[in-house]
Amino acid sequence: VRDNYQNDRIVVGKLMGNLADGYKVEGTVVYENTNDVGFVNFDVATHAPMKDVLAIADVWTDGTLDCIAVTNGVPTVTLRGRLAVDDAYAATNDLRGTIAFTEGSLLGIPLHRASTAFSVKGTTVDFTEAVAQGPQGGMVKGVGTITVPESRRDLASFGVKIAGRSMTVGELAQVLNLDSGDKQGIVSVDLDLQGPLDSGTNGLMNLVGKGHIECRDGRLARMKLFAGLTDYLARHVPGVSHVVDLSRSTQDFTLKNGIVSSTNIVVEGNVISVRAEGGYDIPNDRLDFRARGARTKNDSLLGKLATPITWPFSNLAQVLLDFGIHGSLDDPTWTYSRNPLGLLPVGKER
């Protein structure tokens, strides 16, 4: 301890010990007071719950970082740098460190074997080199930012850019709480999302984002969303339901005011393909899409074998029919609105 008029310096460490609940902490903490302005310098490593780590640093104990949840085990955290004692001097904060945990979530997205580097400049937290595994082994990488103007949690906002690779349809469906059929298929996802950290009752209404999704080797026709299409074809073209695989898909999308919109959805199989555009109102669980089915041009063995089955469509110049998709995700309604040659009935099918 050094004291010189209004200047103080208190050094604690190097410390190695256990917290009251048995978790570990080690390192050095230095308190400096210069002209009645206090700062704490950290060089510590912990293996303890996030709430204990934040309590030691006496920062963001108001739930600002509740978007990072550890659900199994405890995280390993390192922290180095300087933190202002008084929020009035928060602009001088300069910290950096790492976080790693075995199982948890970020903004509700389940993650395994996750780790990230972070830095704190003023009241902004930047996450870099973030990597994790999905529940079924897919890889997720990304960066993120949390900004807390005036150190006020009610003004805090976030931004994330996430890239998921080699994820399964089942993993993506778990995150989005969707029916995924038999969960077959490999998915790649790119997501750019911003919004207030505390969304309150408005939730998704305050989020803005965009992204891209691709799927391959899937069995998308077995999802509830496509049940109307496969049921309709099965009723009016005997045998076609066995070859409607819809194994590939791609789309760009945007998110605003709680509505996911897309103008270039493409879902393809060896026999049938679907192109669609429209939106999904998430808070109200309401679909509003327009789509067109067509016979897929390909020389695959399945495509050739399916030709006798799909002959009713051969005179439609690749156009099968137009339809609208409405209702909810769990109970979509398909309304067929255009059938150029009248070969198939027009109407509704679930």
Short mmCIF file of C-alpha atoms in Angstrom, two decimals:
data_model
loop_
_atom_site.label_atom_id
_atom_site.label_comp_id
_atom_site.label_asym_id
_atom_site.label_seq_id
_atom_site.Cartn_x
_atom_site.Cartn_y
_atom_site.Cartn_z
CA VAL A 1 0.00 0.00 0.00
CA ARG A 2 1.38 3.38 -1.03
CA ASP A 3 -0.23 6.66 0.00
CA ASN A 4 0.85 10.11 -1.13
CA TYR A 5 -1.61 12.89 -0.28
CA GLN A 6 -4.58 12.23 -2.59
CA ASN A 7 -2.82 9.44 -4.48
CA ASP A 8 -3.13 5.80 -3.40
CA ARG A 9 -1.92 2.51 -4.82
CA ILE A 10 -2.99 -0.81 -3.35
CA VAL A 11 -1.63 -4.07 -4.78
CA VAL A 12 -3.30 -7.41 -4.00
CA GLY A 13 -1.42 -10.40 -5.33
CA LYS A 14 -0.17 -12.44 -6.78
CA LEU A 15 -3.18 -14.21 -5.34
CA MET A 16 -4.15 -17.85 -5.67
CA GLY A 17 -7.23 -19.09 -3.87
CA ASN A 18 -10.73 -20.43 -3.83
CA LEU A 19 -13.98 -18.53 -3.64
CA ALA A 20 -16.46 -19.38 -0.91
CA ASP A 21 -18.21 -21.92 -3.14
CA GLY A 22 -14.97 -23.66 -4.12
CA TYR A 23 -14.31 -22.06 -7.50
CA LYS A 24 -10.80 -20.83 -8.29
CA VAL A 25 -9.30 -17.40 -8.88
CA GLU A 26 -5.70 -16.31 -9.32
CA GLY A 27 -3.86 -13.19 -10.38
CA THR A 28 -3.16 -9.62 -9.33
CA VAL A 29 -5.50 -6.70 -8.67
CA VAL A 30 -4.18 -3.14 -8.33
CA TYR A 31 -6.26 -0.23 -7.06
CA GLU A 32 -5.04 3.26 -7.96
CA ASN A 33 -6.50 6.57 -6.81
CA THR A 34 -5.08 9.66 -8.47
CA ASN A 35 -6.53 13.03 -7.48
CA ASP A 36 -9.60 11.24 -6.10
CA VAL A 37 -10.21 9.35 -9.36
CA GLY A 38 -10.06 5.59 -8.85
CA PHE A 39 -9.13 2.80 -11.25
CA VAL A 40 -8.69 -0.95 -10.84
CA ASN A 41 -6.12 -2.84 -12.89
CA PHE A 42 -6.75 -6.55 -13.40
CA ASP A 43 -4.50 -9.43 -14.39
CA VAL A 44 -6.54 -12.40 -13.28
CA ALA A 45 -7.80 -15.79 -14.37
CA THR A 46 -10.84 -17.51 -12.90
CA HIS A 47 -12.74 -20.75 -13.14
CA ALA A 48 -16.01 -19.55 -11.67
CA PRO A 49 -19.61 -18.67 -12.57
CA MET A 50 -20.06 -15.49 -14.63
CA LYS A 51 -21.94 -13.76 -11.82
CA ASP A 52 -18.97 -14.27 -9.47
CA VAL A 53 -16.48 -13.01 -12.05
CA LEU A 54 -18.53 -9.88 -12.69
CA ALA A 55 -18.95 -9.36 -8.94
CA ILE A 56 -15.17 -9.50 -8.46
CA ALA A 57 -14.70 -6.89 -11.19
CA ASP A 58 -17.78 -4.99 -9.91
CA VAL A 59 -18.96 -4.42 -13.48
CA TRP A 60 -22.18 -5.31 -15.41
CA THR A 61 -23.74 -6.80 -12.29
CA ASP A 62 -27.08 -5.42 -13.52
CA GLY A 63 -27.58 -8.25 -16.04
CA THR A 64 -26.04 -6.54 -19.08
CA LEU A 65 -24.23 -9.78 -20.00
CA ASP A 66 -27.16 -12.11 -19.29
CA CYS A 67 -27.22 -12.74 -23.05
CA ILE A 68 -24.28 -15.09 -22.36
CA ALA A 69 -25.58 -18.05 -20.37
CA VAL A 70 -23.53 -21.02 -19.15
CA THR A 71 -25.87 -23.97 -18.62
CA ASN A 72 -23.42 -26.74 -17.75
CA GLY A 73 -20.23 -26.35 -15.71
CA VAL A 74 -18.47 -23.04 -15.15
CA PRO A 75 -16.59 -20.80 -17.58
CA THR A 76 -12.88 -20.08 -17.65
CA VAL A 77 -12.30 -16.32 -17.80
CA THR A 78 -9.14 -14.24 -18.13
CA LEU A 79 -9.16 -10.47 -17.61
CA ARG A 80 -6.42 -7.89 -18.05
CA GLY A 81 -6.53 -4.11 -18.16
CA ARG A 82 -7.99 -1.07 -16.40
CA LEU A 83 -11.51 -0.32 -15.24
CA ALA A 84 -12.79 2.99 -13.84
CA VAL A 85 -14.37 2.80 -10.38
CA ASP A 86 -16.74 5.71 -11.11
CA ASP A 87 -19.06 5.35 -14.14
CA ALA A 88 -18.38 9.02 -14.88
CA TYR A 89 -14.95 7.92 -16.10
CA ALA A 90 -16.14 4.79 -17.93
CA ALA A 91 -14.87 6.20 -21.23
CA THR A 92 -11.33 5.38 -20.02
CA ASN A 93 -12.05 1.65 -19.54
CA ASP A 94 -9.52 -0.54 -21.35
CA LEU A 95 -9.87 -4.27 -20.74
CA ARG A 96 -9.25 -7.45 -22.70
CA GLY A 97 -9.65 -11.13 -21.99
CA THR A 98 -11.13 -14.47 -22.95
CA ILE A 99 -14.19 -16.56 -22.06
CA ALA A 100 -14.58 -20.31 -22.61
CA PHE A 101 -17.33 -22.70 -21.55
CA THR A 102 -18.42 -26.25 -22.27
CA GLU A 103 -22.14 -25.74 -22.73
CA GLY A 104 -24.29 -22.62 -22.83
CA SER A 105 -25.92 -20.13 -25.16
CA LEU A 106 -25.54 -16.71 -26.76
CA LEU A 107 -28.76 -14.75 -27.30
CA GLY A 108 -30.60 -18.03 -26.84
CA ILE A 109 -28.55 -19.90 -29.46
CA PRO A 110 -27.31 -23.18 -27.90
CA LEU A 111 -23.53 -23.63 -28.09
CA HIS A 112 -21.00 -26.26 -27.07
CA ARG A 113 -17.25 -25.92 -26.50
CA ALA A 114 -17.48 -22.18 -26.99
CA SER A 115 -14.70 -19.62 -26.63
CA THR A 116 -14.15 -15.97 -27.52
CA ALA A 117 -11.70 -13.15 -27.03
CA PHE A 118 -13.14 -9.82 -25.91
CA SER A 119 -12.07 -6.24 -25.33
CA VAL A 120 -13.69 -3.35 -23.49
CA LYS A 121 -13.09 0.19 -24.73
CA GLY A 122 -15.07 2.75 -22.81
CA THR A 123 -18.59 1.33 -22.59
CA THR A 124 -18.32 -0.92 -25.67
CA VAL A 125 -17.55 -4.65 -25.51
CA ASP A 126 -16.23 -6.29 -28.68
CA PHE A 127 -16.19 -10.09 -29.04
CA THR A 128 -13.73 -11.49 -31.59
CA GLU A 129 -12.47 -14.90 -32.61
CA ALA A 130 -15.67 -16.46 -31.27
CA VAL A 131 -15.95 -20.17 -32.11
CA ALA A 132 -18.32 -22.90 -30.93
CA GLN A 133 -19.99 -26.15 -31.86
CA GLY A 134 -23.69 -26.65 -32.33
CA PRO A 135 -25.54 -29.32 -30.31
CA GLN A 136 -24.97 -31.89 -33.09
CA GLY A 137 -21.43 -30.92 -34.12
CA GLY A 138 -21.89 -28.05 -36.57
CA MET A 139 -19.34 -25.24 -36.37
CA VAL A 140 -20.21 -21.63 -35.55
CA LYS A 141 -17.89 -18.63 -35.85
CA GLY A 142 -18.59 -14.95 -35.37
CA VAL A 143 -17.98 -11.53 -33.91
CA GLY A 144 -20.18 -9.30 -31.80
CA THR A 145 -20.48 -5.94 -30.07
CA ILE A 146 -22.37 -4.75 -27.00
CA THR A 147 -22.62 -0.98 -26.50
CA VAL A 148 -23.82 0.52 -23.21
CA PRO A 149 -24.19 4.32 -23.57
CA GLU A 150 -23.79 6.20 -20.30
CA SER A 151 -23.36 2.79 -18.63
CA ARG A 152 -27.14 2.42 -18.76
CA ARG A 153 -28.43 -1.07 -19.41
CA ASP A 154 -31.76 0.24 -20.70
CA LEU A 155 -29.87 1.92 -23.56
CA ALA A 156 -27.64 -1.07 -24.35
CA SER A 157 -27.61 -2.50 -27.87
CA PHE A 158 -25.88 -5.39 -29.61
CA GLY A 159 -24.73 -6.49 -33.03
CA VAL A 160 -23.59 -9.95 -34.11
CA LYS A 161 -22.29 -11.53 -37.29
CA ILE A 162 -22.49 -15.31 -37.21
CA ALA A 163 -21.47 -17.95 -39.73
CA GLY A 164 -22.62 -21.53 -39.21
CA ARG A 165 -21.14 -24.36 -41.26
CA SER A 166 -21.85 -28.10 -41.49
CA MET A 167 -24.86 -27.71 -39.22
CA THR A 168 -27.72 -30.17 -39.42
CA VAL A 169 -31.30 -29.25 -40.25
CA GLY A 170 -32.15 -30.49 -36.77
CA GLU A 171 -29.72 -28.04 -35.14
CA LEU A 172 -31.15 -25.08 -37.04
CA ALA A 173 -34.70 -26.20 -36.30
CA GLN A 174 -33.86 -26.40 -32.58
CA VAL A 175 -32.61 -22.81 -32.57
CA LEU A 176 -35.65 -21.54 -34.49
CA ASN A 177 -38.13 -23.86 -32.74
CA LEU A 178 -39.30 -25.30 -36.07
CA ASP A 179 -40.47 -28.70 -37.24
CA SER A 180 -37.62 -30.25 -39.24
CA GLY A 181 -39.13 -33.44 -40.59
CA ASP A 182 -36.66 -36.28 -40.06
CA LYS A 183 -33.83 -33.77 -39.40
CA GLN A 184 -31.83 -34.85 -42.44
CA GLY A 185 -29.66 -32.33 -44.29
CA ILE A 186 -26.59 -30.13 -43.92
CA VAL A 187 -27.06 -26.38 -43.48
CA SER A 188 -24.86 -23.28 -43.88
CA VAL A 189 -26.08 -20.02 -42.32
CA ASP A 190 -24.81 -16.44 -42.37
CA LEU A 191 -26.56 -13.99 -40.03
CA ASP A 192 -26.08 -10.27 -39.37
CA LEU A 193 -28.32 -9.07 -36.52
CA GLN A 194 -28.65 -5.83 -34.51
CA GLY A 195 -31.01 -4.55 -31.85
CA PRO A 196 -31.50 -3.43 -28.25
CA LEU A 197 -29.98 -5.77 -25.69
CA ASP A 198 -33.10 -5.56 -23.55
CA SER A 199 -35.89 -6.05 -26.08
CA GLY A 200 -38.60 -5.95 -23.42
CA THR A 201 -42.14 -6.83 -24.42
CA ASN A 202 -41.54 -5.86 -28.07
CA GLY A 203 -38.99 -8.63 -28.50
CA LEU A 204 -38.35 -9.35 -32.17
CA MET A 205 -40.09 -6.14 -33.25
CA ASN A 206 -36.93 -4.23 -32.30
CA LEU A 207 -34.47 -6.45 -34.17
CA VAL A 208 -33.05 -5.72 -37.61
CA GLY A 209 -31.03 -8.23 -39.61
CA LYS A 210 -30.25 -10.07 -42.80
CA GLY A 211 -28.80 -13.40 -43.76
CA HIS A 212 -28.42 -16.33 -46.12
CA ILE A 213 -29.27 -20.02 -45.69
CA GLU A 214 -28.31 -23.00 -47.84
CA CYS A 215 -29.30 -26.63 -47.33
CA ARG A 216 -28.17 -29.80 -49.10
CA ASP A 217 -28.92 -33.52 -48.78
CA GLY A 218 -32.14 -32.75 -46.94
CA ARG A 219 -35.62 -34.25 -46.89
CA LEU A 220 -37.45 -30.96 -46.76
CA ALA A 221 -40.67 -32.32 -48.25
CA ARG A 222 -41.25 -34.13 -44.96
CA MET A 223 -41.46 -30.87 -43.01
CA LYS A 224 -44.91 -29.61 -42.00
CA LEU A 225 -44.33 -26.51 -44.10
CA PHE A 226 -44.34 -28.59 -47.31
CA ALA A 227 -47.05 -31.05 -46.29
CA GLY A 228 -49.62 -29.18 -48.38
CA LEU A 229 -47.55 -29.59 -51.54
CA THR A 230 -46.77 -33.27 -51.08
CA ASP A 231 -50.36 -34.12 -50.02
CA TYR A 232 -51.78 -32.30 -53.04
CA LEU A 233 -49.48 -34.04 -55.49
CA ALA A 234 -50.13 -37.41 -53.86
CA ARG A 235 -53.90 -36.94 -54.27
CA HIS A 236 -53.82 -35.95 -57.93
CA VAL A 237 -50.68 -37.63 -59.34
CA PRO A 238 -50.41 -41.20 -58.03
CA GLY A 239 -46.89 -42.19 -57.06
CA VAL A 240 -45.35 -38.73 -57.18
CA SER A 241 -45.09 -38.36 -53.38
CA HIS A 242 -42.42 -41.08 -53.36
CA VAL A 243 -40.08 -39.05 -55.57
CA VAL A 244 -40.69 -35.51 -54.24
CA ASP A 245 -37.51 -35.25 -52.18
CA LEU A 246 -36.84 -31.45 -52.17
CA SER A 247 -33.28 -32.01 -50.99
CA ARG A 248 -31.69 -28.59 -51.74
CA SER A 249 -32.64 -25.05 -50.80
CA THR A 250 -31.17 -21.56 -50.73
CA GLN A 251 -32.48 -18.11 -49.78
CA ASP A 252 -31.49 -14.62 -48.72
CA PHE A 253 -33.66 -13.00 -46.06
CA THR A 254 -34.15 -9.85 -44.02
CA LEU A 255 -35.66 -9.28 -40.58
CA LYS A 256 -37.49 -6.08 -39.67
CA ASN A 257 -40.49 -5.29 -37.45
CA GLY A 258 -40.72 -8.96 -36.51
CA ILE A 259 -41.15 -10.11 -40.12
CA VAL A 260 -38.71 -12.38 -41.96
CA SER A 261 -38.89 -11.58 -45.68
CA SER A 262 -37.34 -13.15 -48.76
CA THR A 263 -37.64 -12.65 -52.50
CA ASN A 264 -35.48 -15.51 -53.74
CA ILE A 265 -36.36 -18.77 -52.00
CA VAL A 266 -35.41 -21.78 -54.12
CA VAL A 267 -36.20 -25.34 -53.01
CA GLU A 268 -35.19 -28.10 -55.42
CA GLY A 269 -35.40 -31.84 -55.79
CA ASN A 270 -34.71 -34.29 -58.58
CA VAL A 271 -38.30 -34.05 -59.84
CA ILE A 272 -40.01 -30.92 -58.47
CA SER A 273 -38.65 -27.45 -57.66
CA VAL A 274 -40.32 -24.53 -55.88
CA ARG A 275 -39.48 -20.82 -56.09
CA ALA A 276 -41.10 -18.51 -53.58
CA GLU A 277 -41.18 -15.03 -52.10
CA GLY A 278 -42.99 -13.46 -49.19
CA GLY A 279 -42.74 -13.11 -45.45
CA TYR A 280 -43.33 -14.73 -42.09
CA ASP A 281 -44.76 -12.60 -39.26
CA ILE A 282 -43.00 -14.16 -36.25
CA PRO A 283 -44.94 -12.54 -33.37
CA ASN A 284 -48.28 -13.45 -34.97
CA ASP A 285 -47.10 -16.79 -36.43
CA ARG A 286 -48.51 -15.87 -39.84
CA LEU A 287 -47.24 -17.04 -43.25
CA ASP A 288 -47.74 -14.97 -46.41
CA PHE A 289 -45.86 -16.46 -49.36
CA ARG A 290 -46.40 -16.74 -53.10
CA ALA A 291 -44.74 -19.67 -54.84
CA ARG A 292 -44.50 -21.51 -58.14
CA GLY A 293 -43.82 -25.18 -58.57
CA ALA A 294 -42.11 -26.54 -61.64
CA ARG A 295 -40.77 -29.77 -62.94
CA THR A 296 -37.01 -29.86 -62.38
CA LYS A 297 -34.76 -30.20 -65.41
CA ASN A 298 -32.10 -32.80 -64.65
CA ASP A 299 -30.62 -35.94 -66.09
CA SER A 300 -30.35 -37.85 -62.84
CA LEU A 301 -31.43 -41.49 -62.72
CA LEU A 302 -34.29 -40.59 -60.38
CA GLY A 303 -35.39 -37.81 -62.70
CA LYS A 304 -35.55 -40.21 -65.64
CA LEU A 305 -37.36 -42.89 -63.65
CA ALA A 306 -39.89 -40.32 -62.44
CA THR A 307 -40.79 -39.13 -65.96
CA PRO A 308 -43.76 -41.53 -66.38
CA ILE A 309 -45.12 -40.40 -63.01
CA THR A 310 -44.84 -36.68 -63.75
CA TRP A 311 -46.09 -36.84 -67.36
CA PRO A 312 -49.20 -34.71 -66.51
CA PHE A 313 -46.81 -31.76 -66.09
CA SER A 314 -44.82 -32.29 -69.26
CA ASN A 315 -46.98 -29.96 -71.33
CA LEU A 316 -46.84 -27.08 -68.89
CA ALA A 317 -43.55 -25.69 -70.24
CA GLN A 318 -41.95 -26.37 -66.87
CA VAL A 319 -44.70 -24.49 -64.98
CA LEU A 320 -46.59 -26.72 -62.58
CA LEU A 321 -48.90 -24.21 -60.88
CA ASP A 322 -48.91 -21.10 -58.70
CA PHE A 323 -50.04 -21.11 -55.11
CA GLY A 324 -50.17 -19.10 -51.92
CA ILE A 325 -49.00 -20.31 -48.52
CA HIS A 326 -50.81 -18.90 -45.48
CA GLY A 327 -51.70 -19.90 -41.94
CA SER A 328 -49.18 -20.81 -39.23
CA LEU A 329 -45.93 -22.78 -39.34
CA ASP A 330 -47.59 -25.73 -37.59
CA ASP A 331 -50.71 -25.61 -39.76
CA PRO A 332 -49.94 -24.00 -43.14
CA THR A 333 -52.67 -23.69 -45.76
CA TRP A 334 -51.78 -24.03 -49.45
CA THR A 335 -54.11 -22.27 -51.88
CA TYR A 336 -53.58 -23.19 -55.52
CA SER A 337 -54.39 -20.22 -57.69
CA ARG A 338 -53.06 -20.89 -61.18
CA ASN A 339 -53.17 -24.03 -63.29
CA PRO A 340 -52.62 -23.04 -66.96
CA LEU A 341 -53.97 -26.18 -68.67
CA GLY A 342 -56.47 -27.20 -66.04
CA LEU A 343 -54.81 -30.58 -65.55
CA LEU A 344 -55.00 -30.30 -61.77
CA PRO A 345 -57.80 -29.01 -59.53
CA VAL A 346 -57.52 -25.50 -58.08
CA GLY A 347 -58.38 -24.98 -54.44
CA LYS A 348 -57.10 -25.42 -50.91
CA GLU A 349 -55.09 -28.24 -49.45
CA ARG A 350 -53.50 -28.59 -46.04
#
